[in-house]
mmCIF file of C-alpha atoms in Angstrom:
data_model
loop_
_atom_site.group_PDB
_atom_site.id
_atom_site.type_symbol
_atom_site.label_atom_id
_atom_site.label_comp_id
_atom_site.label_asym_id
_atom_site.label_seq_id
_atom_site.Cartn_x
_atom_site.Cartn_y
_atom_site.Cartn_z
ATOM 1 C CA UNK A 1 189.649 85.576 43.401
ATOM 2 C CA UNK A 2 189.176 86.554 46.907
ATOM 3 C CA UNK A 3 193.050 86.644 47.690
ATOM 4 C CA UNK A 4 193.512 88.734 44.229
ATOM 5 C CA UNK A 5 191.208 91.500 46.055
ATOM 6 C CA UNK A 6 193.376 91.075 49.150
ATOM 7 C CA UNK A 7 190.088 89.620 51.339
ATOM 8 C CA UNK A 8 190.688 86.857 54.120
ATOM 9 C CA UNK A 9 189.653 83.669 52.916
ATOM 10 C CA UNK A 10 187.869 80.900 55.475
ATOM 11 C CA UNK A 11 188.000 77.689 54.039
ATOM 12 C CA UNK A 12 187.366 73.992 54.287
ATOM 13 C CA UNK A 13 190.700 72.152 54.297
ATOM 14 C CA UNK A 14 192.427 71.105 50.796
ATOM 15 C CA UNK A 15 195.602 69.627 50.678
ATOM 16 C CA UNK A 16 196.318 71.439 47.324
ATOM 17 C CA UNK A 17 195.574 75.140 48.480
ATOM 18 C CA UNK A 18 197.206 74.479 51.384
ATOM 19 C CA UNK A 19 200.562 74.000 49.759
ATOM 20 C CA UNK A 20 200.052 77.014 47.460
ATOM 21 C CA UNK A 21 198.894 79.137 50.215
ATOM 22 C CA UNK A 22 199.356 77.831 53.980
ATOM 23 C CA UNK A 23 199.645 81.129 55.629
ATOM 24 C CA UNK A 24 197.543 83.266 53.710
ATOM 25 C CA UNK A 25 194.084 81.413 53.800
ATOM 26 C CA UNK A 26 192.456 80.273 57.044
ATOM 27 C CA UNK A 27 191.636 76.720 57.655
ATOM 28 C CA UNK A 28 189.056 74.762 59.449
ATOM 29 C CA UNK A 29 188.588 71.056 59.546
ATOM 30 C CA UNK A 30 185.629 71.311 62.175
ATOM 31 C CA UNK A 31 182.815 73.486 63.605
ATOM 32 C CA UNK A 32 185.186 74.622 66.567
ATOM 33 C CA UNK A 33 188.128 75.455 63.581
ATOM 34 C CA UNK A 34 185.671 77.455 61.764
ATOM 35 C CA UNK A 35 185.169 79.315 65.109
ATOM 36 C CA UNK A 36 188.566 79.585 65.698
ATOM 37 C CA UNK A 37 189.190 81.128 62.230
ATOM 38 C CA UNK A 38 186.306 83.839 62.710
ATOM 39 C CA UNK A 39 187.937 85.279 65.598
ATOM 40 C CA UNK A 40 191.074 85.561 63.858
ATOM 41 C CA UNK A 41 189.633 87.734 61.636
ATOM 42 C CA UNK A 42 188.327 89.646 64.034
ATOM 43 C CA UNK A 43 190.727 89.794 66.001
ATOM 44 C CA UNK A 44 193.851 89.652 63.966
ATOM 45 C CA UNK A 45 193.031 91.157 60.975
ATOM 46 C CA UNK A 46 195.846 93.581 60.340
ATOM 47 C CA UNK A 47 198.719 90.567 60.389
ATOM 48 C CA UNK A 48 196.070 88.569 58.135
ATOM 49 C CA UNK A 49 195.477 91.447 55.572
ATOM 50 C CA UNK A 50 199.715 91.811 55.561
ATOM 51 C CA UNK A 51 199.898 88.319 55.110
ATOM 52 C CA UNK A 52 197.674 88.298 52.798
ATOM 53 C CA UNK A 53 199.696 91.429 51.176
ATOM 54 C CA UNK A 54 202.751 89.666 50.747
ATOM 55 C CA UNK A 55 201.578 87.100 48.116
ATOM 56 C CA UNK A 56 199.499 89.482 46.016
ATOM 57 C CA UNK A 57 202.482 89.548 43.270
ATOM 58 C CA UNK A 58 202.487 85.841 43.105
ATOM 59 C CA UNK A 59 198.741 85.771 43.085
ATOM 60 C CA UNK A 60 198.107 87.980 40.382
ATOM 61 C CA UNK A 61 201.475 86.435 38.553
ATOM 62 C CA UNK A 62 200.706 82.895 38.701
ATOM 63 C CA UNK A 63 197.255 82.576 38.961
ATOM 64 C CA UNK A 64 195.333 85.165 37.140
ATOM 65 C CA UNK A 65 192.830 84.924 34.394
ATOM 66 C CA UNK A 66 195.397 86.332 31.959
ATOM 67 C CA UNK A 67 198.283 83.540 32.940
ATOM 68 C CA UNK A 68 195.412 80.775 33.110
ATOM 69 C CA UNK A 69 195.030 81.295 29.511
ATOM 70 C CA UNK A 70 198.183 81.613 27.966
ATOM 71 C CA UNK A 71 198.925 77.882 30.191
ATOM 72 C CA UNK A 72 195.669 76.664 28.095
ATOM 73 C CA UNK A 73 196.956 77.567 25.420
ATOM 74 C CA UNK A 74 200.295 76.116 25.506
ATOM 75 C CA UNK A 75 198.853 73.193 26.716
ATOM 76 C CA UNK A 76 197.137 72.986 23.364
ATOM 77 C CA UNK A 77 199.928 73.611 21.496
ATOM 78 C CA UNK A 78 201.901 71.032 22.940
ATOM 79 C CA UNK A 79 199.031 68.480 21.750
ATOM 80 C CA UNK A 80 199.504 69.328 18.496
#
């Protein structure tokens, strides 16, 4: 949700997101990561907010709620 409003994201390290998104969200496996990924913010914020910028089209594409439902719903079609 917070990439679909084109806001920097600070998270905890998942392999999963990371392969849908390894660019666009910051990443911190450790107190001095998290640090790290503050100041980038900070201090970096206009190549975040383009990076950021360049996968809104596959964000709201792929993975909004709109998409999420018509997958359910295929999925439950194919079960019957």
């Amino acid at each position: 949700d917070a990439l679909a409003c084109k806001t920097p994201i600070i998270s905890d390290f998942h392999e999963e997101l990371y392969k849908l998104f390894p660019n666009e969200v910051l990443y911190y496996k450790n107190k001095k990561d998290f640090i790290e990924c503050i100041e980038k913010v900070y201090f970096s914020y206009p190549s975040i907010k383009r990076s950021i910028d360049s996968v809104y089209d596959k964000i709201v594409n792929e993975f909004s709620f709109e998409r999420r439902a018509r997958d359910l719903v295929a999925l439950v079609k194919d079960f019957q």
